[in-house]
CSV table of C-alpha atoms (C1' of nucleotides) in Angstrom, one decimal:
chain,number,residue,atom,x,y,z
A,1,MET,CA,46.6,-39.1,-65.8
A,2,ALA,CA,48.4,-36.7,-63.4
A,3,SER,CA,47.0,-33.2,-63.1
A,4,SER,CA,49.6,-30.6,-64.0
A,5,LEU,CA,48.2,-28.2,-61.5
A,6,PRO,CA,48.0,-28.4,-57.6
A,7,ALA,CA,48.3,-32.0,-56.5
A,8,PRO,CA,46.1,-33.4,-53.8
A,9,LEU,CA,48.8,-34.8,-51.5
A,10,PRO,CA,46.4,-35.9,-48.7
A,11,HIS,CA,49.1,-37.2,-46.3
A,12,ASP,CA,51.8,-34.6,-46.7
A,13,ASP,CA,50.2,-31.2,-46.8
A,14,PRO,CA,49.2,-30.2,-43.3
A,15,ALA,CA,47.0,-27.2,-44.0
A,16,PRO,CA,45.7,-26.5,-47.5
A,17,PRO,CA,42.4,-25.2,-46.2
A,18,ARG,CA,40.5,-24.5,-49.4
A,19,TRP,CA,41.8,-26.8,-52.1
A,20,GLN,CA,38.6,-26.8,-54.1
A,21,GLN,CA,38.5,-23.1,-54.3
A,22,ARG,CA,42.0,-22.8,-55.6
A,23,LYS,CA,41.4,-25.5,-58.2
A,24,ALA,CA,38.2,-23.7,-59.3
A,25,ALA,CA,40.0,-20.4,-59.5
A,26,ALA,CA,42.8,-22.0,-61.6
A,27,THR,CA,40.3,-23.5,-64.0
A,28,ARG,CA,38.5,-20.2,-64.2
A,29,LYS,CA,41.7,-18.4,-65.1
A,30,LEU,CA,42.5,-21.1,-67.6
A,31,ILE,CA,39.2,-20.6,-69.4
A,32,LEU,CA,39.5,-16.8,-69.3
A,33,ASP,CA,43.0,-16.8,-70.7
A,34,ALA,CA,41.8,-19.2,-73.4
A,35,ALA,CA,38.9,-16.9,-74.2
A,36,THR,CA,41.4,-14.0,-74.5
A,37,ASP,CA,43.4,-16.0,-77.0
A,38,CYS,CA,40.2,-16.8,-79.0
A,39,LEU,CA,39.5,-13.1,-79.2
A,40,VAL,CA,42.9,-12.3,-80.4
A,41,GLU,CA,43.1,-15.1,-83.0
A,42,GLY,CA,39.5,-15.1,-84.3
A,43,GLY,CA,37.9,-11.9,-83.1
A,44,TYR,CA,34.6,-11.6,-81.3
A,45,ALA,CA,32.8,-13.7,-83.9
A,46,ARG,CA,34.8,-16.8,-83.1
A,47,LEU,CA,34.6,-16.3,-79.4
A,48,THR,CA,32.4,-19.4,-79.1
A,49,THR,CA,32.0,-21.7,-76.1
A,50,VAL,CA,33.2,-24.7,-78.1
A,51,GLU,CA,36.3,-22.8,-79.3
A,52,VAL,CA,37.2,-21.6,-75.9
A,53,LEU,CA,36.9,-25.0,-74.2
A,54,LYS,CA,39.0,-26.6,-76.9
A,55,GLN,CA,41.7,-23.9,-76.4
A,56,ALA,CA,41.5,-24.4,-72.6
A,57,ASN,CA,41.4,-28.2,-72.8
A,58,VAL,CA,38.4,-28.4,-70.5
A,59,SER,CA,35.2,-30.3,-70.9
A,60,ARG,CA,31.8,-28.9,-71.8
A,61,GLY,CA,30.7,-29.6,-68.2
A,62,ALA,CA,33.5,-27.7,-66.7
A,63,MET,CA,32.7,-24.8,-68.9
A,64,HIS,CA,29.1,-24.9,-68.0
A,65,HIS,CA,29.9,-25.2,-64.3
A,66,HIS,CA,32.0,-22.0,-64.2
A,67,PHE,CA,30.1,-20.0,-66.9
A,68,THR,CA,26.5,-21.0,-67.3
A,69,SER,CA,26.0,-19.0,-70.5
A,70,ARG,CA,28.1,-17.3,-73.1
A,71,ALA,CA,27.1,-13.9,-71.7
A,72,ASP,CA,28.4,-15.0,-68.3
A,73,LEU,CA,31.8,-15.8,-69.9
A,74,VAL,CA,31.9,-12.5,-71.7
A,75,SER,CA,31.0,-10.6,-68.5
A,76,ALA,CA,33.9,-12.1,-66.6
A,77,LEU,CA,36.2,-11.7,-69.6
A,78,ILE,CA,35.7,-7.9,-69.6
A,79,HIS,CA,37.1,-7.6,-66.1
A,80,HIS,CA,39.8,-10.1,-66.7
A,81,VAL,CA,41.1,-8.3,-69.8
A,82,LEU,CA,40.9,-4.8,-68.2
A,83,HIS,CA,42.8,-6.2,-65.1
A,84,LYS,CA,45.6,-7.7,-67.2
A,85,ARG,CA,45.8,-4.5,-69.2
A,86,LEU,CA,46.2,-2.3,-66.2
A,87,GLU,CA,48.6,-4.6,-64.5
A,88,ARG,CA,51.0,-5.0,-67.5
A,89,PHE,CA,50.9,-1.3,-68.5
A,90,LEU,CA,51.7,-0.1,-65.0
A,91,SER,CA,54.5,-2.6,-64.7
A,92,ASP,CA,56.1,-1.7,-68.0
A,93,TYR,CA,55.5,2.0,-67.4
A,94,LEU,CA,57.1,2.2,-64.0
A,95,SER,CA,60.0,0.0,-64.9
A,96,ALA,CA,60.7,2.0,-68.0
A,97,LEU,CA,60.5,5.3,-66.2
A,98,LYS,CA,62.7,4.1,-63.4
A,99,ASP,CA,66.0,4.2,-65.2
A,100,THR,CA,65.4,7.0,-67.7
A,101,ASP,CA,66.8,10.4,-68.1
A,102,PRO,CA,64.0,12.8,-67.1
A,103,ALA,CA,64.6,14.7,-70.2
A,104,HIS,CA,63.5,11.8,-72.3
A,105,ALA,CA,60.7,10.7,-69.9
A,106,ILE,CA,57.9,11.9,-72.2
A,107,ALA,CA,59.3,10.1,-75.3
A,108,VAL,CA,59.8,6.9,-73.3
A,109,ALA,CA,56.3,7.1,-71.7
A,110,THR,CA,54.7,7.7,-75.0
A,111,ASP,CA,56.5,4.7,-76.5
A,112,VAL,CA,55.4,2.5,-73.6
A,113,HIS,CA,51.9,3.6,-74.3
A,114,TRP,CA,52.2,2.7,-78.0
A,115,GLN,CA,53.7,-0.7,-77.1
A,116,SER,CA,50.8,-1.4,-74.7
A,117,MET,CA,48.4,-1.3,-77.6
A,118,LYS,CA,50.1,-4.2,-79.3
A,119,THR,CA,49.5,-6.6,-76.5
A,120,PRO,CA,47.0,-9.4,-76.6
A,121,GLU,CA,45.0,-7.8,-73.8
A,122,PHE,CA,44.4,-4.7,-75.8
A,123,THR,CA,43.6,-6.6,-78.9
A,124,ALA,CA,41.0,-8.5,-77.0
A,125,PHE,CA,39.7,-5.3,-75.4
A,126,LEU,CA,39.4,-3.7,-78.8
A,127,GLU,CA,37.4,-6.6,-80.1
A,128,LEU,CA,35.0,-6.2,-77.2
A,129,VAL,CA,34.7,-2.5,-77.8
A,130,MET,CA,33.8,-2.9,-81.4
A,131,ALA,CA,31.3,-5.6,-80.6
A,132,ALA,CA,29.7,-3.4,-77.9
A,133,ARG,CA,28.7,-0.8,-80.5
A,134,THR,CA,25.9,-3.0,-81.7
A,135,ASP,CA,25.4,-5.1,-78.6
A,136,PRO,CA,23.6,-3.0,-75.9
A,137,GLU,CA,24.0,-5.7,-73.2
A,138,LEU,CA,27.7,-5.9,-73.8
A,139,SER,CA,27.9,-2.1,-73.8
A,140,ALA,CA,26.1,-1.9,-70.5
A,141,LEU,CA,28.9,-4.0,-68.9
A,142,LEU,CA,31.9,-2.7,-70.9
A,143,VAL,CA,31.3,1.1,-70.6
A,144,PRO,CA,31.2,1.4,-66.8
A,145,ALA,CA,34.0,-1.1,-66.4
A,146,THR,CA,36.2,0.8,-68.9
A,147,ARG,CA,35.4,4.2,-67.3
A,148,GLU,CA,36.5,2.8,-63.9
A,149,PHE,CA,39.6,1.4,-65.6
A,150,GLU,CA,40.4,4.9,-67.0
A,151,ARG,CA,40.0,6.5,-63.6
A,152,THR,CA,42.5,4.1,-62.1
A,153,TRP,CA,44.8,4.6,-65.1
A,154,ILE,CA,44.8,8.4,-64.7
A,155,SER,CA,45.4,8.4,-61.0
A,156,GLU,CA,48.2,5.9,-61.3
A,157,VAL,CA,49.9,8.0,-64.1
A,158,GLU,CA,49.5,11.1,-61.9
A,159,ARG,CA,51.3,9.3,-59.1
A,160,ALA,CA,54.0,8.1,-61.5
A,161,ILE,CA,54.7,11.5,-63.0
A,162,PRO,CA,54.6,14.1,-60.2
A,163,HIS,CA,56.0,16.7,-62.7
A,164,TRP,CA,52.5,17.2,-64.0
A,165,SER,CA,51.2,18.1,-60.6
A,166,GLY,CA,48.9,21.0,-60.6
A,167,ALA,CA,48.3,20.7,-64.4
A,168,SER,CA,46.0,17.7,-64.4
A,169,ASP,CA,43.9,19.2,-67.3
A,170,GLN,CA,47.0,19.3,-69.5
A,171,MET,CA,47.9,15.8,-68.5
A,172,LEU,CA,44.4,14.5,-69.1
A,173,LEU,CA,44.4,16.1,-72.5
A,174,ALA,CA,47.8,14.7,-73.4
A,175,ASN,CA,46.6,11.3,-72.3
A,176,ASP,CA,43.4,11.6,-74.4
A,177,VAL,CA,45.3,12.7,-77.5
A,178,ALA,CA,47.8,9.9,-77.1
A,179,ALA,CA,45.1,7.3,-76.6
A,180,ALA,CA,43.1,8.4,-79.6
A,181,LEU,CA,46.0,8.8,-81.9
A,182,HIS,CA,47.7,5.5,-81.0
A,183,LEU,CA,44.4,3.7,-81.4
A,184,GLY,CA,43.7,5.2,-84.8
A,185,LEU,CA,47.2,4.5,-85.9
A,186,LEU,CA,47.0,0.9,-84.8
A,187,ILE,CA,43.8,0.4,-86.9
A,188,ASN,CA,45.1,2.3,-89.9
A,189,ARG,CA,48.4,0.4,-89.8
A,190,PRO,CA,47.6,-2.0,-92.6
A,191,PHE,CA,46.8,0.8,-95.0
A,192,ILE,CA,49.9,2.9,-94.4
A,193,GLU,CA,52.5,0.9,-96.3
A,194,ASP,CA,55.5,3.1,-95.5
A,195,PRO,CA,56.8,2.7,-91.9
A,196,ALA,CA,58.3,6.1,-92.1
A,197,ARG,CA,54.8,7.6,-92.4
A,198,ARG,CA,53.8,5.8,-89.2
A,199,GLU,CA,56.9,6.9,-87.4
A,200,ALA,CA,56.3,10.5,-88.5
A,201,VAL,CA,52.9,10.4,-86.9
A,202,ARG,CA,54.3,9.1,-83.6
A,203,ASP,CA,57.1,11.7,-83.6
A,204,THR,CA,54.5,14.4,-84.1
A,205,LEU,CA,52.6,13.1,-81.1
A,206,VAL,CA,55.8,13.1,-78.9
A,207,ALA,CA,56.5,16.7,-79.9
A,208,LEU,CA,52.9,17.6,-79.2
A,209,VAL,CA,53.0,16.1,-75.7
A,210,LYS,CA,56.3,17.8,-74.9
A,211,ASP,CA,54.7,21.0,-76.0
A,212,LEU,CA,51.7,20.5,-73.7
A,213,PHE,CA,54.1,19.7,-70.8
A,214,ALA,CA,56.1,22.9,-71.5
A,215,GLN,CA,52.8,24.9,-71.5
A,216,SER,CA,51.8,23.4,-68.1
A,217,LYS,CA,55.1,24.6,-66.6
A,218,GLY,CA,55.4,28.0,-68.3
B,1,MET,CA,1.9,-5.9,-108.1
B,2,ALA,CA,3.4,-2.8,-109.6
B,3,SER,CA,7.2,-2.4,-109.4
B,4,SER,CA,8.2,0.8,-107.7
B,5,LEU,CA,11.3,1.0,-109.9
B,6,PRO,CA,11.6,1.4,-113.7
B,7,ALA,CA,8.4,0.5,-115.4
B,8,PRO,CA,8.5,-1.6,-118.6
B,9,LEU,CA,6.4,0.7,-120.8
B,10,PRO,CA,6.8,-1.3,-124.0
B,11,HIS,CA,4.8,1.0,-126.2
B,12,ASP,CA,5.9,4.4,-125.0
B,13,ASP,CA,9.6,4.4,-124.6
B,14,PRO,CA,11.3,4.6,-127.9
B,15,ALA,CA,14.9,3.7,-127.0
B,16,PRO,CA,15.7,2.1,-123.6
B,17,PRO,CA,18.3,-0.2,-125.1
B,18,ARG,CA,19.2,-2.3,-122.1
B,19,TRP,CA,16.4,-2.5,-119.7
B,20,GLN,CA,17.5,-5.7,-118.0
B,21,GLN,CA,20.9,-4.3,-117.2
B,22,ARG,CA,19.4,-1.2,-115.6
B,23,LYS,CA,17.0,-3.3,-113.5
B,24,ALA,CA,19.8,-5.6,-112.5
B,25,ALA,CA,22.0,-2.7,-111.5
B,26,ALA,CA,19.2,-1.2,-109.4
B,27,THR,CA,18.6,-4.5,-107.6
B,28,ARG,CA,22.3,-4.8,-107.0
B,29,LYS,CA,22.5,-1.4,-105.5
B,30,LEU,CA,19.4,-2.1,-103.4
B,31,ILE,CA,21.1,-5.2,-101.9
B,32,LEU,CA,24.4,-3.4,-101.3
B,33,ASP,CA,22.7,-0.5,-99.6
B,34,ALA,CA,20.8,-3.0,-97.4
B,35,ALA,CA,24.1,-4.7,-96.6
B,36,THR,CA,25.6,-1.4,-95.5
B,37,ASP,CA,22.6,-0.9,-93.2
B,38,CYS,CA,23.1,-4.3,-91.8
B,39,LEU,CA,26.7,-3.6,-91.0
B,40,VAL,CA,25.8,-0.3,-89.3
B,41,GLU,CA,23.0,-1.8,-87.3
B,42,GLY,CA,24.4,-5.2,-86.4
B,43,GLY,CA,28.1,-5.2,-87.2
B,44,TYR,CA,29.9,-7.7,-89.3
B,45,ALA,CA,28.5,-10.6,-87.2
B,46,ARG,CA,25.0,-9.9,-88.3
B,47,LEU,CA,25.9,-9.3,-91.9
B,48,THR,CA,24.1,-12.5,-92.9
B,49,THR,CA,22.5,-13.3,-96.3
B,50,VAL,CA,19.1,-13.7,-94.7
B,51,GLU,CA,19.3,-10.4,-92.8
B,52,VAL,CA,20.4,-8.5,-96.0
B,53,LEU,CA,17.6,-9.9,-98.2
B,54,LYS,CA,15.0,-9.1,-95.5
B,55,GLN,CA,16.3,-5.5,-95.3
B,56,ALA,CA,16.4,-5.2,-99.1
B,57,ASN,CA,13.0,-6.9,-99.6
B,58,VAL,CA,14.3,-9.2,-102.2
B,59,SER,CA,13.9,-13.0,-102.5
B,60,ARG,CA,16.4,-15.6,-101.8
B,61,GLY,CA,16.7,-16.3,-105.5
B,62,ALA,CA,17.4,-12.7,-106.4
B,63,MET,CA,20.1,-12.6,-103.8
B,64,HIS,CA,21.7,-15.8,-105.1
B,65,HIS,CA,21.4,-14.5,-108.7
B,66,HIS,CA,23.4,-11.4,-108.0
B,67,PHE,CA,25.7,-12.7,-105.3
B,68,THR,CA,26.4,-16.4,-105.4
B,69,SER,CA,28.0,-16.6,-102.0
B,70,ARG,CA,28.4,-14.4,-98.9
B,71,ALA,CA,32.0,-13.8,-99.9
B,72,ASP,CA,30.8,-12.5,-103.2
B,73,LEU,CA,28.5,-10.0,-101.5
B,74,VAL,CA,31.3,-8.8,-99.1
B,75,SER,CA,33.7,-8.4,-102.0
B,76,ALA,CA,31.2,-6.1,-103.8
B,77,LEU,CA,30.4,-4.4,-100.6
B,78,ILE,CA,34.0,-3.3,-100.0
B,79,HIS,CA,34.0,-1.3,-103.3
B,80,HIS,CA,30.5,0.0,-102.8
B,81,VAL,CA,31.3,1.4,-99.3
B,82,LEU,CA,34.6,2.9,-100.4
B,83,HIS,CA,33.0,4.5,-103.4
B,84,LYS,CA,30.2,6.1,-101.3
B,85,ARG,CA,32.7,7.3,-98.8
B,86,LEU,CA,34.9,9.1,-101.3
B,87,GLU,CA,31.9,10.5,-103.1
B,88,ARG,CA,30.3,12.0,-100.0
B,89,PHE,CA,33.5,13.3,-98.5
B,90,LEU,CA,34.6,15.1,-101.6
B,91,SER,CA,31.2,16.6,-102.1
B,92,ASP,CA,31.0,17.8,-98.5
B,93,TYR,CA,34.6,18.9,-98.5
B,94,LEU,CA,34.4,21.0,-101.6
B,95,SER,CA,31.1,22.6,-100.8
B,96,ALA,CA,32.4,23.5,-97.3
B,97,LEU,CA,35.6,25.0,-98.6
B,98,LYS,CA,33.8,26.9,-101.4
B,99,ASP,CA,32.3,29.6,-99.2
B,100,THR,CA,34.8,29.8,-96.3
B,101,ASP,CA,37.2,32.4,-95.3
B,102,PRO,CA,40.7,31.0,-96.2
B,103,ALA,CA,41.8,31.9,-92.7
B,104,HIS,CA,39.4,29.3,-91.3
B,105,ALA,CA,40.0,26.8,-94.1
B,106,ILE,CA,41.9,24.4,-91.9
B,107,ALA,CA,39.4,24.4,-89.1
B,108,VAL,CA,36.6,23.8,-91.5
B,109,ALA,CA,38.4,21.1,-93.4
B,110,THR,CA,39.3,19.3,-90.2
B,111,ASP,CA,35.7,19.5,-89.0
B,112,VAL,CA,34.4,18.0,-92.3
B,113,HIS,CA,36.9,15.2,-91.9
B,114,TRP,CA,35.5,14.5,-88.4
B,115,GLN,CA,32.0,14.6,-89.6
B,116,SER,CA,32.8,12.2,-92.4
B,117,MET,CA,33.7,9.6,-89.8
B,118,LYS,CA,30.1,9.6,-88.4
B,119,THR,CA,28.5,8.5,-91.7
B,120,PRO,CA,27.0,5.1,-92.3
B,121,GLU,CA,29.6,4.5,-94.9
B,122,PHE,CA,32.5,4.9,-92.5
B,123,THR,CA,30.8,2.9,-89.8
B,124,ALA,CA,30.4,0.0,-92.3
B,125,PHE,CA,33.9,0.4,-93.5
B,126,LEU,CA,35.2,0.3,-89.9
B,127,GLU,CA,33.3,-3.0,-89.3
B,128,LEU,CA,35.0,-4.4,-92.4
B,129,VAL,CA,38.4,-3.3,-91.2
B,130,MET,CA,38.0,-4.9,-87.8
B,131,ALA,CA,36.8,-8.1,-89.3
B,132,ALA,CA,39.7,-8.1,-91.7
B,133,ARG,CA,42.2,-8.4,-88.9
B,134,THR,CA,41.3,-12.0,-88.3
B,135,ASP,CA,40.0,-12.8,-91.8
B,136,PRO,CA,42.9,-13.2,-94.3
B,137,GLU,CA,40.6,-13.4,-97.4
B,138,LEU,CA,38.7,-10.3,-96.4
B,139,SER,CA,42.0,-8.6,-95.7
B,140,ALA,CA,43.4,-9.6,-99.1
B,141,LEU,CA,40.5,-7.7,-100.7
B,142,LEU,CA,40.2,-4.8,-98.3
B,143,VAL,CA,43.8,-3.7,-98.0
B,144,PRO,CA,44.5,-3.0,-101.7
B,145,ALA,CA,41.1,-1.5,-102.2
B,146,THR,CA,41.6,0.9,-99.3
B,147,ARG,CA,45.2,1.8,-100.4
B,148,GLU,CA,43.8,2.7,-103.8
B,149,PHE,CA,41.1,4.7,-102.0
B,150,GLU,CA,43.7,6.6,-100.0
B,151,ARG,CA,45.7,7.5,-103.1
B,152,THR,CA,42.6,9.0,-104.7
B,153,TRP,CA,41.7,10.7,-101.5
B,154,ILE,CA,45.1,12.4,-101.2
B,155,SER,CA,45.3,13.5,-104.8
B,156,GLU,CA,41.8,15.0,-104.6
B,157,VAL,CA,42.7,16.9,-101.4
B,158,GLU,CA,45.9,18.1,-103.0
B,159,ARG,CA,43.8,19.5,-105.9
B,160,ALA,CA,41.3,21.0,-103.5
B,161,ILE,CA,43.9,22.8,-101.4
B,162,PRO,CA,46.6,24.2,-103.7
B,163,HIS,CA,48.1,26.1,-100.7
B,164,TRP,CA,49.9,23.0,-99.6
B,165,SER,CA,51.5,22.7,-103.0
B,166,GLY,CA,55.2,21.9,-102.7
B,167,ALA,CA,54.8,20.6,-99.2
B,168,SER,CA,53.1,17.3,-99.9
B,169,ASP,CA,55.0,15.6,-97.1
B,170,GLN,CA,53.5,18.0,-94.5
B,171,MET,CA,50.1,17.6,-96.0
B,172,LEU,CA,50.4,13.8,-95.9
B,173,LEU,CA,51.5,13.9,-92.3
B,174,ALA,CA,48.6,16.2,-91.4
B,175,ASN,CA,46.2,13.9,-93.1
B,176,ASP,CA,47.7,10.8,-91.4
B,177,VAL,CA,47.5,12.5,-88.0
B,178,ALA,CA,44.0,13.7,-88.5
B,179,ALA,CA,42.8,10.3,-89.7
B,180,ALA,CA,44.4,8.4,-86.8
B,181,LEU,CA,43.3,10.9,-84.1
B,182,HIS,CA,39.7,11.1,-85.4
B,183,LEU,CA,39.4,7.4,-85.7
B,184,GLY,CA,40.7,6.8,-82.2
B,185,LEU,CA,38.5,9.5,-80.8
B,186,LEU,CA,35.5,8.0,-82.5
B,187,ILE,CA,36.1,4.6,-80.9
B,188,ASN,CA,37.0,6.0,-77.5
B,189,ARG,CA,33.9,8.2,-77.5
B,190,PRO,CA,31.8,6.1,-75.2
B,191,PHE,CA,34.4,6.1,-72.5
B,192,ILE,CA,34.9,9.9,-72.4
B,193,GLU,CA,31.9,11.1,-70.6
B,194,ASP,CA,32.7,14.8,-70.7
B,195,PRO,CA,32.1,16.4,-74.2
B,196,ALA,CA,34.5,19.1,-73.3
B,197,ARG,CA,37.3,16.5,-73.2
B,198,ARG,CA,36.5,15.4,-76.7
B,199,GLU,CA,36.4,18.9,-78.0
B,200,ALA,CA,39.7,19.7,-76.4
B,201,VAL,CA,41.2,16.8,-78.3
B,202,ARG,CA,39.8,18.1,-81.6
B,203,ASP,CA,40.9,21.6,-80.9
B,204,THR,CA,44.4,20.3,-80.2
B,205,LEU,CA,44.4,18.6,-83.6
B,206,VAL,CA,43.3,21.8,-85.4
B,207,ALA,CA,46.1,23.8,-83.7
B,208,LEU,CA,48.5,21.0,-84.7
B,209,VAL,CA,47.5,21.0,-88.4
B,210,LYS,CA,47.7,24.8,-88.5
B,211,ASP,CA,51.2,24.5,-87.1
B,212,LEU,CA,52.2,22.0,-89.8
B,213,PHE,CA,50.7,24.3,-92.4
B,214,ALA,CA,52.7,27.3,-91.1
B,215,GLN,CA,55.9,25.2,-91.1
B,216,SER,CA,55.3,24.3,-94.7
B,217,LYS,CA,55.1,27.9,-95.7
B,218,GLY,CA,57.9,29.4,-93.5
C,1,DG,C1',32.9,-43.8,-43.2
C,2,DA,C1',28.6,-41.8,-44.7
C,3,DT,C1',26.5,-37.8,-46.7
C,4,DA,C1',26.3,-33.6,-49.1
C,5,DA,C1',28.1,-30.6,-52.2
C,6,DA,C1',31.4,-28.9,-55.4
C,7,DA,C1',33.9,-29.8,-59.7
C,8,DC,C1',33.6,-31.9,-63.8
C,9,DA,C1',32.2,-35.2,-68.0
C,10,DG,C1',29.7,-35.7,-72.3
C,11,DG,C1',25.5,-35.8,-75.1
C,12,DC,C1',21.1,-34.1,-77.4
C,13,DA,C1',17.5,-30.8,-79.2
C,14,DT,C1',16.9,-26.3,-81.0
C,15,DT,C1',18.1,-22.5,-83.7
C,16,DG,C1',20.0,-19.9,-87.3
C,17,DG,C1',23.2,-19.3,-91.3
C,18,DT,C1',24.9,-21.0,-95.8
C,19,DG,C1',24.8,-23.0,-100.2
C,20,DC,C1',22.4,-24.9,-103.8
C,21,DC,C1',18.7,-26.5,-106.5
C,22,DG,C1',14.4,-27.0,-109.7
C,23,DG,C1',10.9,-24.1,-111.3
C,24,DT,C1',8.7,-19.4,-113.0
C,25,DT,C1',8.4,-14.9,-115.1
C,26,DT,C1',10.1,-11.4,-117.9
C,27,DT,C1',13.1,-9.5,-121.6
C,28,DT,C1',15.7,-9.8,-125.8
C,29,DC,C1',16.6,-11.0,-130.4
C,30,DA,C1',16.3,-13.6,-134.8
D,1,DT,C1',6.2,-15.1,-133.0
D,2,DG,C1',9.0,-18.3,-130.7
D,3,DA,C1',13.1,-19.7,-128.5
D,4,DA,C1',17.0,-18.5,-125.5
D,5,DA,C1',18.7,-16.1,-121.9
D,6,DA,C1',18.4,-13.1,-118.0
D,7,DA,C1',16.2,-12.1,-113.7
D,8,DC,C1',13.9,-13.9,-110.0
D,9,DC,C1',11.2,-17.2,-106.7
D,10,DG,C1',11.0,-20.3,-102.5
D,11,DG,C1',12.4,-24.4,-100.3
D,12,DC,C1',15.6,-28.1,-98.5
D,13,DA,C1',19.9,-30.2,-96.6
D,14,DC,C1',23.9,-29.4,-94.1
D,15,DC,C1',26.6,-27.5,-90.3
D,16,DA,C1',27.9,-25.0,-86.4
D,17,DA,C1',26.8,-22.7,-82.0
D,18,DT,C1',24.0,-22.5,-77.9
D,19,DG,C1',21.7,-24.1,-73.8
D,20,DC,C1',20.3,-27.6,-71.0
D,21,DC,C1',20.4,-32.1,-69.0
D,22,DT,C1',21.7,-36.4,-66.7
D,23,DG,C1',25.7,-38.9,-64.8
D,24,DT,C1',30.4,-39.4,-62.5
D,25,DT,C1',34.4,-38.2,-59.8
D,26,DT,C1',36.5,-35.7,-56.2
D,27,DT,C1',36.6,-32.9,-51.9
D,28,DA,C1',34.6,-31.2,-47.5
D,29,DT,C1',32.0,-32.0,-43.2
D,30,DC,C1',30.1,-34.4,-39.4
DNA sequence: GATAAAACAGGCATTGGTGCCGGTTTTTCA
DNA sequence: TGAAAAACCGGCACCAATGCCTGTTTTATC
């Protein structure tokens, strides 16, 4: 059967220097994306090696070749998920801010932040976070990686919104409040039947962040 | 070996009408408390029948007698955890409000709310909530039970703080915001190294709730 | 074109969780 | 007092997940 990925082409391609490495990287990414899907669909409990290799359509041997143990897979998955999360958020964030009236910038940015918590990456990340509470080894990997992610996050947001310059305390506070409130709202969602109640919470947050911004300028 | 719980005493106790029922209820509670501990210490993944019966020091047969299947145990555990959560919160809430200057009532109430999220009951509840996301059968039990819990919660808080009377929308919003923000803060805790940052978030919430309260009166 | 190494294929033993069963002790009630 | 029922005991069979292992194919290197 023909591989759907890079074809060998031994006679036509003059200089594909490292074909094995590219193939291996592709398989690796395939497995990690499949693992992310497993996390989203079945939670950390159903993140099993068998389930992942079924989802990725690879053999047991391929799995074992790239990730010797389950812990190995999870370790790589942490960085994979955080990388995708940062990449997608910054992309959405910057493109949303690009063509937006500065007067509505805060409302738009807050909404993008909320939307970013409904992505597969974040769902997978949250599963890892919850599992890490009772798994010291996972925690030892996840906590430093996430802190590094947060630092990059903050510095990128600072670059994106120069208006906050000189008031990084206020901006950090606004970020922390938004992150906590959105996360809690996401989890409590099934228990708040009325959508108006959820919107009221988000509106309150926008007003609060606007207030913090005004304080930082006055 | 002597039972550490209710002793038979066939000749001395004139009227213990249903001794079996009391014994059964005690064993049941013992198992459910042990299950709560398992959730706290090992998360939903390690909530296994074997682990629970070890923790409770009961036999396999006793376990099977009271809870035929694991699903049976989880179903009872939901109500057990919600009951304990409501009981403890109301107790702490009312006793804290009793001897408090009304001017600081909101700050105190908010703090009690935050403290209530660090209890074993809430930790266990959160594990159930996260597991329910990818477990439809668990979700079908947990969601209605939690909504009922929320209704009781709200009505009890309304009774406890008559000042909000006539502004139940504002009170509900304040409650929703506090619940979401505290929950998110609890989960994000390991990633916020500086305690001052966490306190700043909580101070912001207190100021916000005070503001909502002022709005409801002006 | 021969050799080494990377990438992959598939199976097997162990472990741990679940469900269920036949037997035993204790309590209740006629 | 004696029989029925409730409460409890401990083990076994099944299944799913993990880790490891021995082959096989494909690519790189000399």
